[in-house]
Short mmCIF file of C-alpha atoms and ligand atoms in Angstrom, two decimals:
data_model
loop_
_atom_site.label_atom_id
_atom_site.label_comp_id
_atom_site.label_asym_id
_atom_site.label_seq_id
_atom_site.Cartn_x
_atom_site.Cartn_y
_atom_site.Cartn_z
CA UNK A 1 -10.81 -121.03 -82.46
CA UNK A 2 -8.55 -118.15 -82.38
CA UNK A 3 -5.13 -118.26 -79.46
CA UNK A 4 -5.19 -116.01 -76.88
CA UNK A 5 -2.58 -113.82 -76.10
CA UNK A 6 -1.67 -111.59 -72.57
CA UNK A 7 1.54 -109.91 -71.21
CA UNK A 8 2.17 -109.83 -67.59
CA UNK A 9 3.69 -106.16 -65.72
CA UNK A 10 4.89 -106.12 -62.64
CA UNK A 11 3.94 -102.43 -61.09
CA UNK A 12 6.68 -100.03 -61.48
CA UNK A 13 8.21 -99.00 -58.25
CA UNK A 14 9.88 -95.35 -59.06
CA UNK A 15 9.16 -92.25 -61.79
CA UNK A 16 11.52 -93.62 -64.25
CA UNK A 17 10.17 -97.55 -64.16
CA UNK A 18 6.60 -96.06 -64.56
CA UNK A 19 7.74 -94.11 -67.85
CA UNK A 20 9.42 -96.87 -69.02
CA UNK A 21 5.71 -99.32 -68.61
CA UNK A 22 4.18 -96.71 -70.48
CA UNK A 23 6.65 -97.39 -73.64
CA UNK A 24 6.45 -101.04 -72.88
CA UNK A 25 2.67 -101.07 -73.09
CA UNK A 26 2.13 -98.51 -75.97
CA UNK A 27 4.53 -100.66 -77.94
CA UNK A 28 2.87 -104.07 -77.14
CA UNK A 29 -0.78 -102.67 -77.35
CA UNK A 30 -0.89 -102.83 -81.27
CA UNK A 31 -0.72 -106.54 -80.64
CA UNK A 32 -3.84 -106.95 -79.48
CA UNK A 33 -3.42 -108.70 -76.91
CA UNK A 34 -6.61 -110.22 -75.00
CA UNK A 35 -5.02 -108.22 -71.47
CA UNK A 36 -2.17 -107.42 -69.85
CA UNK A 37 -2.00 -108.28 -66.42
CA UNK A 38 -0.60 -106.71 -63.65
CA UNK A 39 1.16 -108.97 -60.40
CA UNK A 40 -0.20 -107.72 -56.82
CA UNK A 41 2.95 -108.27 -53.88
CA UNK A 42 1.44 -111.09 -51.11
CA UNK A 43 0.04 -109.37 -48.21
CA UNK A 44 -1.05 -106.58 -50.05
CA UNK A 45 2.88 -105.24 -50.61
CA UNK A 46 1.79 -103.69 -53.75
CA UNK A 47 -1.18 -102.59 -53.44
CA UNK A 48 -1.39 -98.94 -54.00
CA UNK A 49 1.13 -99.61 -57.04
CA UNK A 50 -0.74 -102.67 -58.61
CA UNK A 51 -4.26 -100.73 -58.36
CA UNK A 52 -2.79 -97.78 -60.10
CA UNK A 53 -0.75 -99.46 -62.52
CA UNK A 54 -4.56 -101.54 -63.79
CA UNK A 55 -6.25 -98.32 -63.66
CA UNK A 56 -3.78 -96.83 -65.81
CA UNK A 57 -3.89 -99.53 -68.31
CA UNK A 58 -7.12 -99.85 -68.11
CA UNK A 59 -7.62 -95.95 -69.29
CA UNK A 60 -4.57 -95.30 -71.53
CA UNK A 61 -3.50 -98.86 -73.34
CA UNK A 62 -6.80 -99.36 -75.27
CA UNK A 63 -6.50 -103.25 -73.72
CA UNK A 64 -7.73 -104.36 -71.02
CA UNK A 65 -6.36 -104.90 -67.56
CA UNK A 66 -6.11 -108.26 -65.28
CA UNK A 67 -5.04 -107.06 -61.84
CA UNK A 68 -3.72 -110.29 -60.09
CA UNK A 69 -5.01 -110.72 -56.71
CA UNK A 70 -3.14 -113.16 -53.66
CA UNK A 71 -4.98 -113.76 -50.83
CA UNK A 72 -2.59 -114.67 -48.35
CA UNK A 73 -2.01 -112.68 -45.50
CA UNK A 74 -4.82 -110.13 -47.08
CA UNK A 75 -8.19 -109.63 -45.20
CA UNK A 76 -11.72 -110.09 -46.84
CA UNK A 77 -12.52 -107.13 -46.35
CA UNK A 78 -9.22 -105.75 -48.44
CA UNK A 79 -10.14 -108.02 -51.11
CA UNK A 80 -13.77 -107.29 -51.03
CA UNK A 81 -12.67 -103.43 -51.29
CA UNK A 82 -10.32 -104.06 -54.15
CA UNK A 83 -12.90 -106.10 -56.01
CA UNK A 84 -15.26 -103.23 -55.93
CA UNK A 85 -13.22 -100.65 -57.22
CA UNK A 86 -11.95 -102.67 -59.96
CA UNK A 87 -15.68 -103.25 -60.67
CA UNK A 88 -16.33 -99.94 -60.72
CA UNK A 89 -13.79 -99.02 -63.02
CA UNK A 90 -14.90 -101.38 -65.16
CA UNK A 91 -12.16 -103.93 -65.25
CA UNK A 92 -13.77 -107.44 -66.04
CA UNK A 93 -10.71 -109.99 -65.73
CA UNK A 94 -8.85 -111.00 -63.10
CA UNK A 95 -5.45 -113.57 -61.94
CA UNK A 96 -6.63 -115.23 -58.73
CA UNK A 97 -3.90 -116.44 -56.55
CA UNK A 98 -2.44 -117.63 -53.06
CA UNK A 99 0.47 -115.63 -53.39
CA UNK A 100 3.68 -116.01 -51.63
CA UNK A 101 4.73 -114.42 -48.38
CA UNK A 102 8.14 -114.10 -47.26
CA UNK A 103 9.82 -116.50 -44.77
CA UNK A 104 8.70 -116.04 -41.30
CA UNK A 105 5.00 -115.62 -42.05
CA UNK A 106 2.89 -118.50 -41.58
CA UNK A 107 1.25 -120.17 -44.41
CA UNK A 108 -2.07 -119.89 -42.66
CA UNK A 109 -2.03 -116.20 -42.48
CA UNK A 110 -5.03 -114.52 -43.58
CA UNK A 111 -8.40 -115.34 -43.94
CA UNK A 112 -8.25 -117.28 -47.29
CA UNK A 113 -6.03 -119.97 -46.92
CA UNK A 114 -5.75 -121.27 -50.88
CA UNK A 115 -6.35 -119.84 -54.44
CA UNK A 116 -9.76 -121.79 -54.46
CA UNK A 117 -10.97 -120.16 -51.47
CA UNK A 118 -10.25 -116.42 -53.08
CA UNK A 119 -12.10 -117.86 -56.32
CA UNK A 120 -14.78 -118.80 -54.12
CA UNK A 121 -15.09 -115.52 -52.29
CA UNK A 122 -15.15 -113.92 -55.67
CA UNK A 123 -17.66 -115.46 -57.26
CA UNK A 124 -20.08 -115.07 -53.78
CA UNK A 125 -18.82 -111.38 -53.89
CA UNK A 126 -19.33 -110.52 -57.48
CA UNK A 127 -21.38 -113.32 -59.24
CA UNK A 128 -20.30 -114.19 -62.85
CA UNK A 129 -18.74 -110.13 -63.54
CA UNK A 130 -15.09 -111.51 -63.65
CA UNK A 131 -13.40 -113.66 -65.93
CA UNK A 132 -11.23 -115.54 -63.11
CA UNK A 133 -7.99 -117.14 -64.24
CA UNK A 134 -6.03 -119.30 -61.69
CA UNK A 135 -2.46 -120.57 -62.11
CA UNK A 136 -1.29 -123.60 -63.18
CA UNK A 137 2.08 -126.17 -62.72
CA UNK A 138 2.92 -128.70 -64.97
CA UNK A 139 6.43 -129.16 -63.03
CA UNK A 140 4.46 -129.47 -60.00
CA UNK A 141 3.42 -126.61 -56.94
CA UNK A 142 6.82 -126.55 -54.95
CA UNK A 143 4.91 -127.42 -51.75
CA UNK A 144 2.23 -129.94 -53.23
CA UNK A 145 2.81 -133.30 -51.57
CA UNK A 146 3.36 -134.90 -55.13
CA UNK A 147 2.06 -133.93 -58.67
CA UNK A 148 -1.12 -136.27 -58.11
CA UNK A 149 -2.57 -133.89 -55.08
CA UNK A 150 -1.34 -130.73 -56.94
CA UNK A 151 -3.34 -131.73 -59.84
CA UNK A 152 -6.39 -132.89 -57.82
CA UNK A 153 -5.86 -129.35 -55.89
CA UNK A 154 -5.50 -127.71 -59.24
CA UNK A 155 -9.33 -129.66 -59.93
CA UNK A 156 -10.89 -128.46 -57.08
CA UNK A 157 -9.53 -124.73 -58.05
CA UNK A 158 -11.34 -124.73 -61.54
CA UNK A 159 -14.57 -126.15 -60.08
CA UNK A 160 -14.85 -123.14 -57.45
CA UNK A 161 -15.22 -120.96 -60.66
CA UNK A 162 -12.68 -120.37 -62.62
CA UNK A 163 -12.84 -119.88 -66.42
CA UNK A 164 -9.04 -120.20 -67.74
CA UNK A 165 -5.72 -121.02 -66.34
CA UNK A 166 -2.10 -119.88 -66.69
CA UNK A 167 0.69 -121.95 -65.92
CA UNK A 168 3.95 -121.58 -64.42
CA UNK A 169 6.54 -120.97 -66.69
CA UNK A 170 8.83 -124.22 -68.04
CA UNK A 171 11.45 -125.18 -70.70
CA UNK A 172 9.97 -128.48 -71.30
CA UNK A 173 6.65 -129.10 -73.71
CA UNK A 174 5.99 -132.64 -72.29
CA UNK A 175 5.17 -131.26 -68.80
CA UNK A 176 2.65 -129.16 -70.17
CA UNK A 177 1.17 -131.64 -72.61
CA UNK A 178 0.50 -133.96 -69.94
CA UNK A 179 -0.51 -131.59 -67.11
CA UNK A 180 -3.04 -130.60 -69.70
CA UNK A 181 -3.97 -134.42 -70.29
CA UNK A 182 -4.22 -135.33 -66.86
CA UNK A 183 -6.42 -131.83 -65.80
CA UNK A 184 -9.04 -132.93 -69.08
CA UNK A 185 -9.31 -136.84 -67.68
CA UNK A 186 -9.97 -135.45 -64.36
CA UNK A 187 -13.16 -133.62 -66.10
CA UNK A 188 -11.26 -129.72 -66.11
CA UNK A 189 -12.43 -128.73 -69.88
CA UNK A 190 -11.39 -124.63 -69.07
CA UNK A 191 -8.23 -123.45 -71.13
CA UNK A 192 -4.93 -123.74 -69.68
CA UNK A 193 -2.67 -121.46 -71.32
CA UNK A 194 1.37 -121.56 -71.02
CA UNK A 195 3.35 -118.85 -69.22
CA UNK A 196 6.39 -117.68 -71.50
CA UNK A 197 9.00 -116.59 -69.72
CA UNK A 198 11.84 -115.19 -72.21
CA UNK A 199 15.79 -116.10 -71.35
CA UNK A 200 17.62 -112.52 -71.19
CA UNK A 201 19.06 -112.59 -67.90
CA UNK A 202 20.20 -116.07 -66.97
CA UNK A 203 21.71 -114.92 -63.73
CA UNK A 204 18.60 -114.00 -62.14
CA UNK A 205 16.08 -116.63 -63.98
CA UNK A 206 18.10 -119.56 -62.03
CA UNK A 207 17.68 -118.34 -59.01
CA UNK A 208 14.14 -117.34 -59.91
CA UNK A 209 13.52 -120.73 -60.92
CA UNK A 210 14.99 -122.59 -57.92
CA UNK A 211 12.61 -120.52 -55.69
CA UNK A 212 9.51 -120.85 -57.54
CA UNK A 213 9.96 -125.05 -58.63
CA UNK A 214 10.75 -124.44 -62.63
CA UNK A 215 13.22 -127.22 -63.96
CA UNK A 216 15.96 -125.67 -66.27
CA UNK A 217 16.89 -128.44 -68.35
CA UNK A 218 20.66 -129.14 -68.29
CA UNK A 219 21.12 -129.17 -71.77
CA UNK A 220 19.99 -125.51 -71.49
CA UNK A 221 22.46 -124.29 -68.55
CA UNK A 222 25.14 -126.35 -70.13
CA UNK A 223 25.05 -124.47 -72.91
CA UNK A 224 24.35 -121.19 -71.44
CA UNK A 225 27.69 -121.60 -69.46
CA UNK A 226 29.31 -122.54 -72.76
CA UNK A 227 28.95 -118.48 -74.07
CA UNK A 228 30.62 -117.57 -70.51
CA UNK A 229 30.05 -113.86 -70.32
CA UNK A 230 28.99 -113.44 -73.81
CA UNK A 231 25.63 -111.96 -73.51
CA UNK A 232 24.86 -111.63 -76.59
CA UNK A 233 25.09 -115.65 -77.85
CA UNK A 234 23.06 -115.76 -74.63
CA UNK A 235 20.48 -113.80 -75.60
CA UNK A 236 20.57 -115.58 -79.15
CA UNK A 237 20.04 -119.01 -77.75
CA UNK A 238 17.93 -118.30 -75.29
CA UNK A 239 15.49 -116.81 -77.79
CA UNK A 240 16.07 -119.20 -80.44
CA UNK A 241 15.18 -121.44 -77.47
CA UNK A 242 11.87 -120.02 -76.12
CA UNK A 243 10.78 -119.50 -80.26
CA UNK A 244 10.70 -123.46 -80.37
CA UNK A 245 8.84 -124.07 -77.15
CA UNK A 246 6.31 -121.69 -78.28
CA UNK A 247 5.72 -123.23 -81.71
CA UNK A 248 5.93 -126.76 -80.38
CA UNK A 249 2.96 -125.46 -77.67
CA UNK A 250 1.02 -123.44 -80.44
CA UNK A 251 1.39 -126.48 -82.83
CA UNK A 252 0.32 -129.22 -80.24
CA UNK A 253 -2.86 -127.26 -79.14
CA UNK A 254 -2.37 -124.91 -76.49
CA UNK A 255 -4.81 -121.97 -76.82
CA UNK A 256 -2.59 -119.52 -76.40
CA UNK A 257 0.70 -118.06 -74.87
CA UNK A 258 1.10 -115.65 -71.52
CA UNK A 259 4.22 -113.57 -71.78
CA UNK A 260 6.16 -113.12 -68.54
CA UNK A 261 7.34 -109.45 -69.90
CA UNK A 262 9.10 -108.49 -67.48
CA UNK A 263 8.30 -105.17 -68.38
CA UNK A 264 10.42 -105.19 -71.70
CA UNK A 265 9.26 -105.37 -75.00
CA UNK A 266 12.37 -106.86 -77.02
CA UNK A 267 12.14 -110.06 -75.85
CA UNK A 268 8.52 -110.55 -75.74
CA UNK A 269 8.15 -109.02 -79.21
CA UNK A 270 11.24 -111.08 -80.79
CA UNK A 271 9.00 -114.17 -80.15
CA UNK A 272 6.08 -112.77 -81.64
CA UNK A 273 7.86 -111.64 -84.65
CA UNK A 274 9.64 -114.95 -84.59
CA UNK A 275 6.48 -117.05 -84.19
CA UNK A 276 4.82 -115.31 -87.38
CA UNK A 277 1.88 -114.05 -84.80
CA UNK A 278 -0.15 -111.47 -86.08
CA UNK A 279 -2.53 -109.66 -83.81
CA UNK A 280 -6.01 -110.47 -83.18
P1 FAD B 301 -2.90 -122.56 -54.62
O1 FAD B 301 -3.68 -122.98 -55.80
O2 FAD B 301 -3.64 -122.22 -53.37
O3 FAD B 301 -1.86 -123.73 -54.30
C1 FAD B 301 -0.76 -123.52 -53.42
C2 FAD B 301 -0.27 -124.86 -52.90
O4 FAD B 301 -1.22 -125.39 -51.97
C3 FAD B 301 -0.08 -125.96 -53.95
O5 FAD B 301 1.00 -126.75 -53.56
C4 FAD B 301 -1.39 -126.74 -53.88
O6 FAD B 301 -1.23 -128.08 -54.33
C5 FAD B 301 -1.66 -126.67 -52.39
N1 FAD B 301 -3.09 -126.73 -52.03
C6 FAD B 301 -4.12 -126.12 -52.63
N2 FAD B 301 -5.26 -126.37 -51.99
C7 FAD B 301 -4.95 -127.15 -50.92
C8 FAD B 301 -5.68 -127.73 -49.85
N3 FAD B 301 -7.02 -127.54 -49.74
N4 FAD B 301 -5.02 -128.47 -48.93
C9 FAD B 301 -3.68 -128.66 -49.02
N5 FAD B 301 -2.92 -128.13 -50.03
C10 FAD B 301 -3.55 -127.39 -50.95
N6 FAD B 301 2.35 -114.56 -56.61
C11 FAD B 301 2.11 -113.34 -56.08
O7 FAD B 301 2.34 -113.14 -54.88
N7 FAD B 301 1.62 -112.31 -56.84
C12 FAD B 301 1.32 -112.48 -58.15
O8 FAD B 301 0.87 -111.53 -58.79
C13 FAD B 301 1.53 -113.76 -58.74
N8 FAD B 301 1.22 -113.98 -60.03
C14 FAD B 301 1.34 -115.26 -60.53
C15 FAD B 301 0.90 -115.52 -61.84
C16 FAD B 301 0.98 -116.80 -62.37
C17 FAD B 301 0.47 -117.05 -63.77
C18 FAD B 301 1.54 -117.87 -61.60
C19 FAD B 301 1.67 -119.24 -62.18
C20 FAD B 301 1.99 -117.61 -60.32
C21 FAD B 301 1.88 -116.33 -59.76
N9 FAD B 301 2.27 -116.04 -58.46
C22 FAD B 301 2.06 -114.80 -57.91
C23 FAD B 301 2.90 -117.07 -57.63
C24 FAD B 301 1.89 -117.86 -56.80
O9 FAD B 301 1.24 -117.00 -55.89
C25 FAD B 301 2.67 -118.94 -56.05
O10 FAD B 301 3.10 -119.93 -56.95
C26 FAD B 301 1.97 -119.54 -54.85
O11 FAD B 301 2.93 -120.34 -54.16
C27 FAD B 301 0.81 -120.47 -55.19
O12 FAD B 301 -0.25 -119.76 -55.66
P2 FAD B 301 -1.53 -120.53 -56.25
O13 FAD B 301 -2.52 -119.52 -56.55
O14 FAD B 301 -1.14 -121.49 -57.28
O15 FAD B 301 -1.94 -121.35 -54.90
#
């Protein structure tokens, strides 16, 4: 069976950001990728800029679009009014999530409390007319109790309707390989595909990382603070870095890799050039 491949955007806040997405995604479109999705702010932060930024895609990048949806701190009716205008516009994918809101709001705000419930409301909403991809942690939800109930939570997810799953990002194969064993013993037989996130700045992915639960191994950081302020080495070892994980995934089964773009192409189209991928 052929790998599938996606790029993530995050919606462009200003003029200039916008112009600069449009180079990203003309330059990553002759890849074929299956979609590129586009991340959607908790609470409905982003809303206006995630909508547009799908509908653009959707029209101009000859792929298609996956707006992500979080349903935290959102109101049915929001998400039942965003569903239907991505329906209408014919967008068929879509990332469900929880989302994250920032400190000070309650966990239990909104009407859907967890991802499952927002696959479940989409599914009653819209029948089988999305593909619904969930996410996925093989290093473990930060707030799950232990990896056992994030799994089991992870379970329940799938069986509300969902048809694929990405995962969090992570630096270390194993984690995925048996977060992927565990999920298929447990009966989950949808494909769970690895998020990519490239090294380029290292600054900002460790303090990324500590907030959203992804391990950077120590080897890594050691070595990272080895090149001091040499950008350059870091960018060479981070990539040479990321290459392997990817080929060790690709090799070992995964169906396919989500890039984390971060709306740039060098990075995400190093490791495609690196990993001999041609496109679909
Ligand atoms: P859930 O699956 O609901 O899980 C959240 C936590 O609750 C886990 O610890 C889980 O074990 C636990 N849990 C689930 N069900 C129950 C239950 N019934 N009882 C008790 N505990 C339970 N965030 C955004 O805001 N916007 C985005 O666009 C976005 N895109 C993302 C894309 C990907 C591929 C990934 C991996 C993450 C993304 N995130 C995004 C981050 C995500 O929203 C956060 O990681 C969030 O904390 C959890 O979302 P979830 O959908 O995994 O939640």
């Amino acid at each position: 069976m052929s790998k599938r491949f996606s790029f993530e955007f995050f919606p462009p806040k200003t003029e200039v950001g916008a112009a600069k997405l449009r180079e990203v995604y003309k330059s990553l479109a002759p890849l074929k990728p299956e979609y590129f999705s586009v991340t959607y702010g908790a609470g409905g932060s982003t809303r206006d800029r995630s909508l547009g930024t799908v509908l653009e895609l959707q029209r101009e990048s000859g792929a298609c679009a996956a707006p992500h949806l979080s349903c935290i701190g959102d109101s049915k009716e929001d998400l039942a009014e965003l569903l239907d205008t991505y329906k209408d516009n014919g967008v068929r994918h879509i990332v469900a999530l929880r989302g994250d809101l920032p400190s000070g709001h309650g966990l239990g705000s909104g009407e859907l409390a967890y991802a499952a419930d927002l696959v479940r409301f989409i599914r009653e909403r819209t029948g089988s007319h999305f593909h619904i991809e969930v996410a996925a942690y093989p290093e473990c939800h930060p707030q799950a109790a232990n990896m056992g109930a994030d799994i089991r939570n992870f379970v329940h997810k799938v069986a509300q309707g969902a048809n694929s799953a990405i995962t969090q990002y992570f630096f270390n194969a194993d984690s995925y390989f048996h977060f992927v064993q565990e999920a298929h013993r447990q009966g989950v037989d949808i494909p769970i595909i690895p998020g990519i996130m490239p090294i380029t700045n290292f600054a900002n992915l460790v303090r990324f990382s500590d907030a959203c639960g992804a391990e950077i191994p120590r080897w890594i950081r050691k070595q990272v603070a080895s090149y001091g302020d040499d950008a350059a080495s870091i960018q060479r070892f981070g990539e040479d870095v990321v290459t392997s994980l990817c080929a060790q995934l690709l090799a070992g089964g995964a169906p396919g890799l989500h890039f984390y773009t971060m709306n740039q192409v060098e990075p995400t189209l190093s490791l495609w050039k690196n990993l001999g991928l041609s496109s679909n």
